[in-house]
Amino acid sequence: MSELEISGSDIYLHNEIVFEKGNKYLFKANSGHGKSSILNFIYGSNKNFNGKISFEGVENTSVIFLRRTKLAYVFQDFKLFTSLTLWENIKIKNNLTEYKTDEQILILIEKLGLLHKKDQLVETLSLGQRQRVSIIRALCQPFDFLLLDEPFSHLDEDNIRILTDIINEELEIQNSGLILTTLNNEYLFQYDKILNL
């Protein structure tokens, strides 16, 4: 993007941006204006930027440590293992973190209407079903911030409402922050700050 394109941004070209744990942030922008890039910078999966990112005042914190304890991420393209089942995709994360019990995971799967799909390969699931699986998987770890990249794009209003309640509950339990990208702000979160890219 050119400097002219980002001249009105609440993020780009600013000397310092601080995200506080416990707050909810919404990034708004048209397609192709860097919403996913910002989340990838924070998550450490894209290093193609000028500047520094620090967590709790510490720069160059181990990416592996951050991803296990500080940052949970729901990617726009889900990053699921399509040759594994719904259950196996979630358990891969939870086996690393041991954050939730099997019973807690099953309750989430049931709330999202996916219990009958538990043992199906992800490649057989619809986009909306995959999106729900990726969100459940992201909640199976401790985090200071939950990063959501257009997380409801394939979901109907009922599922959005259920997921919003589930996410809000987890944020409250962990006293964590939320950073969400979307093309609009119609979702049911109460944002502390809306930032235009």
CSV table of C-alpha atoms in Angstrom, one decimal:
chain,number,residue,atom,x,y,z
A,1,MET,CA,0.0,0.0,0.0
A,2,SER,CA,1.2,3.5,-0.7
A,3,GLU,CA,1.6,6.2,2.0
A,4,LEU,CA,-1.4,8.0,0.5
A,5,GLU,CA,-3.6,4.9,0.9
A,6,ILE,CA,-2.7,4.7,4.6
A,7,SER,CA,-2.5,8.4,5.5
A,8,GLY,CA,-5.9,8.3,7.3
A,9,SER,CA,-5.1,5.0,9.1
A,10,ASP,CA,-5.5,4.7,12.9
A,11,ILE,CA,-2.6,2.2,12.9
A,12,TYR,CA,-0.2,2.7,10.0
A,13,LEU,CA,2.4,5.5,10.3
A,14,HIS,CA,1.7,6.1,14.0
A,15,ASN,CA,4.7,6.0,16.3
A,16,GLU,CA,3.1,3.8,18.9
A,17,ILE,CA,-0.1,1.7,19.2
A,18,VAL,CA,-0.9,0.0,22.5
A,19,PHE,CA,-3.4,-2.8,22.9
A,20,GLU,CA,-4.4,-3.5,26.5
A,21,LYS,CA,-5.3,-6.9,27.8
A,22,GLY,CA,-9.0,-7.2,28.6
A,23,ASN,CA,-10.1,-4.7,25.9
A,24,LYS,CA,-11.9,-5.4,22.6
A,25,TYR,CA,-10.6,-3.9,19.4
A,26,LEU,CA,-12.2,-3.9,15.9
A,27,PHE,CA,-10.1,-3.3,12.8
A,28,LYS,CA,-12.2,-2.0,9.9
A,29,ALA,CA,-11.0,-1.7,6.3
A,30,ASN,CA,-12.0,-2.5,2.8
A,31,SER,CA,-10.6,-5.8,1.3
A,32,GLY,CA,-6.9,-5.6,0.5
A,33,HIS,CA,-6.1,-2.8,3.0
A,34,GLY,CA,-4.1,-4.8,5.5
A,35,LYS,CA,-6.5,-6.3,8.0
A,36,SER,CA,-5.0,-9.8,7.8
A,37,SER,CA,-1.5,-8.4,7.6
A,38,ILE,CA,-1.8,-6.6,10.9
A,39,LEU,CA,-2.9,-9.8,12.7
A,40,ASN,CA,-0.1,-11.8,11.0
A,41,PHE,CA,2.4,-9.1,12.2
A,42,ILE,CA,1.2,-9.5,15.8
A,43,TYR,CA,1.2,-13.3,15.5
A,44,GLY,CA,4.7,-13.4,14.1
A,45,SER,CA,3.7,-15.2,10.9
A,46,ASN,CA,4.6,-12.2,8.7
A,47,LYS,CA,7.8,-10.2,9.4
A,48,ASN,CA,7.5,-7.9,6.4
A,49,PHE,CA,7.0,-4.6,8.2
A,50,ASN,CA,9.1,-1.7,9.6
A,51,GLY,CA,8.9,-1.1,13.3
A,52,LYS,CA,8.9,-3.3,16.5
A,53,ILE,CA,6.2,-5.3,18.2
A,54,SER,CA,6.6,-6.0,21.9
A,55,PHE,CA,4.6,-7.9,24.5
A,56,GLU,CA,4.5,-6.6,28.0
A,57,GLY,CA,7.5,-4.3,27.1
A,58,VAL,CA,9.6,-7.2,25.8
A,59,GLU,CA,10.7,-7.3,22.1
A,60,ASN,CA,11.6,-10.5,20.3
A,61,THR,CA,9.7,-12.8,22.6
A,62,SER,CA,9.8,-16.4,21.4
A,63,VAL,CA,7.1,-16.9,18.8
A,64,ILE,CA,6.5,-20.4,20.0
A,65,PHE,CA,6.0,-19.1,23.6
A,66,LEU,CA,3.6,-16.4,22.4
A,67,ARG,CA,1.5,-18.8,20.4
A,68,ARG,CA,1.2,-21.3,23.3
A,69,THR,CA,0.5,-18.8,26.1
A,70,LYS,CA,-0.3,-15.3,24.8
A,71,LEU,CA,-2.0,-15.4,21.4
A,72,ALA,CA,-4.8,-17.5,19.9
A,73,TYR,CA,-5.6,-16.9,16.3
A,74,VAL,CA,-8.5,-17.8,14.0
A,75,PHE,CA,-7.1,-17.4,10.5
A,76,GLN,CA,-9.4,-16.4,7.7
A,77,ASP,CA,-8.5,-19.6,5.8
A,78,PHE,CA,-8.9,-21.7,9.0
A,79,LYS,CA,-5.5,-23.6,8.8
A,80,LEU,CA,-7.2,-26.9,9.6
A,81,PHE,CA,-5.8,-30.3,8.7
A,82,THR,CA,-8.4,-31.4,6.1
A,83,SER,CA,-7.3,-35.1,6.2
A,84,LEU,CA,-8.0,-35.3,10.0
A,85,THR,CA,-11.4,-35.4,11.7
A,86,LEU,CA,-13.1,-32.5,13.4
A,87,TRP,CA,-12.2,-34.0,16.8
A,88,GLU,CA,-8.6,-34.6,15.8
A,89,ASN,CA,-8.1,-31.0,14.6
A,90,ILE,CA,-9.3,-29.7,18.0
A,91,LYS,CA,-7.4,-32.3,20.0
A,92,ILE,CA,-4.1,-31.5,18.3
A,93,LYS,CA,-4.2,-28.0,19.9
A,94,ASN,CA,-5.6,-29.2,23.2
A,95,ASN,CA,-3.0,-32.0,23.6
A,96,LEU,CA,-0.3,-29.3,23.4
A,97,THR,CA,-1.9,-27.0,25.9
A,98,GLU,CA,-4.0,-29.3,28.1
A,99,TYR,CA,-6.2,-26.3,28.6
A,100,LYS,CA,-9.7,-27.9,28.3
A,101,THR,CA,-11.1,-31.3,29.3
A,102,ASP,CA,-12.6,-33.5,26.7
A,103,GLU,CA,-16.0,-32.8,28.3
A,104,GLN,CA,-15.6,-29.1,27.9
A,105,ILE,CA,-14.6,-29.5,24.2
A,106,LEU,CA,-17.6,-31.7,23.6
A,107,ILE,CA,-19.9,-29.1,25.2
A,108,LEU,CA,-18.6,-26.5,22.8
A,109,ILE,CA,-19.0,-28.8,19.8
A,110,GLU,CA,-22.6,-29.6,20.8
A,111,LYS,CA,-23.5,-25.9,21.4
A,112,LEU,CA,-22.3,-25.2,17.8
A,113,GLY,CA,-24.4,-28.1,16.4
A,114,LEU,CA,-21.4,-30.2,15.3
A,115,LEU,CA,-21.6,-33.2,17.6
A,116,HIS,CA,-22.9,-35.4,14.8
A,117,LYS,CA,-19.9,-34.3,12.7
A,118,LYS,CA,-17.3,-35.0,15.4
A,119,ASP,CA,-15.6,-38.0,13.6
A,120,GLN,CA,-16.0,-36.7,10.1
A,121,LEU,CA,-12.9,-35.6,8.1
A,122,VAL,CA,-12.6,-31.8,7.9
A,123,GLU,CA,-12.5,-32.0,4.1
A,124,THR,CA,-16.1,-33.2,4.1
A,125,LEU,CA,-17.3,-30.2,6.2
A,126,SER,CA,-18.8,-27.0,4.8
A,127,LEU,CA,-17.0,-23.7,5.1
A,128,GLY,CA,-19.3,-22.6,7.9
A,129,GLN,CA,-18.6,-25.9,9.8
A,130,ARG,CA,-14.9,-25.4,9.3
A,131,GLN,CA,-15.1,-21.9,10.6
A,132,ARG,CA,-16.8,-23.1,13.8
A,133,VAL,CA,-14.1,-25.8,14.3
A,134,SER,CA,-11.3,-23.3,13.9
A,135,ILE,CA,-12.9,-21.1,16.6
A,136,ILE,CA,-13.3,-24.0,19.0
A,137,ARG,CA,-9.7,-25.0,18.4
A,138,ALA,CA,-8.4,-21.4,19.1
A,139,LEU,CA,-10.2,-21.4,22.4
A,140,CYS,CA,-8.4,-24.6,23.6
A,141,GLN,CA,-5.4,-22.6,25.0
A,142,PRO,CA,-4.5,-19.9,27.4
A,143,PHE,CA,-4.2,-16.5,25.8
A,144,ASP,CA,-3.9,-12.8,26.5
A,145,PHE,CA,-5.3,-11.8,23.1
A,146,LEU,CA,-7.6,-13.7,20.8
A,147,LEU,CA,-7.1,-12.7,17.1
A,148,LEU,CA,-10.1,-13.2,14.8
A,149,ASP,CA,-9.7,-12.6,11.1
A,150,GLU,CA,-13.2,-12.2,9.7
A,151,PRO,CA,-14.4,-15.1,11.8
A,152,PHE,CA,-18.1,-15.1,11.0
A,153,SER,CA,-17.9,-14.7,7.2
A,154,HIS,CA,-19.5,-18.1,6.5
A,155,LEU,CA,-22.0,-18.2,9.4
A,156,ASP,CA,-25.7,-17.4,9.9
A,157,GLU,CA,-27.0,-15.0,12.6
A,158,ASP,CA,-27.8,-17.9,15.0
A,159,ASN,CA,-24.3,-19.3,14.9
A,160,ILE,CA,-22.8,-15.8,15.2
A,161,ARG,CA,-24.8,-15.2,18.3
A,162,ILE,CA,-23.9,-18.5,19.9
A,163,LEU,CA,-20.2,-18.0,19.1
A,164,THR,CA,-20.2,-14.4,20.4
A,165,ASP,CA,-21.5,-15.7,23.7
A,166,ILE,CA,-18.9,-18.4,23.8
A,167,ILE,CA,-16.1,-16.1,23.0
A,168,ASN,CA,-17.2,-13.4,25.4
A,169,GLU,CA,-17.4,-16.0,28.2
A,170,GLU,CA,-13.8,-17.3,27.4
A,171,LEU,CA,-12.5,-13.7,27.3
A,172,GLU,CA,-14.0,-13.0,30.7
A,173,ILE,CA,-12.6,-16.3,32.2
A,174,GLN,CA,-9.1,-15.4,30.9
A,175,ASN,CA,-9.4,-11.6,31.4
A,176,SER,CA,-8.1,-11.5,27.8
A,177,GLY,CA,-8.3,-9.0,24.9
A,178,LEU,CA,-9.9,-9.4,21.5
A,179,ILE,CA,-8.6,-8.1,18.2
A,180,LEU,CA,-11.1,-8.7,15.4
A,181,THR,CA,-11.1,-7.8,11.7
A,182,THR,CA,-14.2,-7.3,9.6
A,183,LEU,CA,-15.5,-5.3,6.7
A,184,ASN,CA,-18.2,-4.0,9.0
A,185,ASN,CA,-19.0,-3.7,12.7
A,186,GLU,CA,-22.4,-5.4,12.9
A,187,TYR,CA,-21.3,-8.2,15.3
A,188,LEU,CA,-22.4,-8.4,18.8
A,189,PHE,CA,-19.2,-7.5,20.7
A,190,GLN,CA,-19.0,-4.3,22.7
A,191,TYR,CA,-15.7,-2.8,21.4
A,192,ASP,CA,-13.5,-0.5,23.5
A,193,LYS,CA,-12.0,0.9,20.3
A,194,ILE,CA,-12.7,0.8,16.6
A,195,LEU,CA,-9.7,1.4,14.4
A,196,ASN,CA,-9.8,2.2,10.7
A,197,LEU,CA,-7.0,0.9,8.6
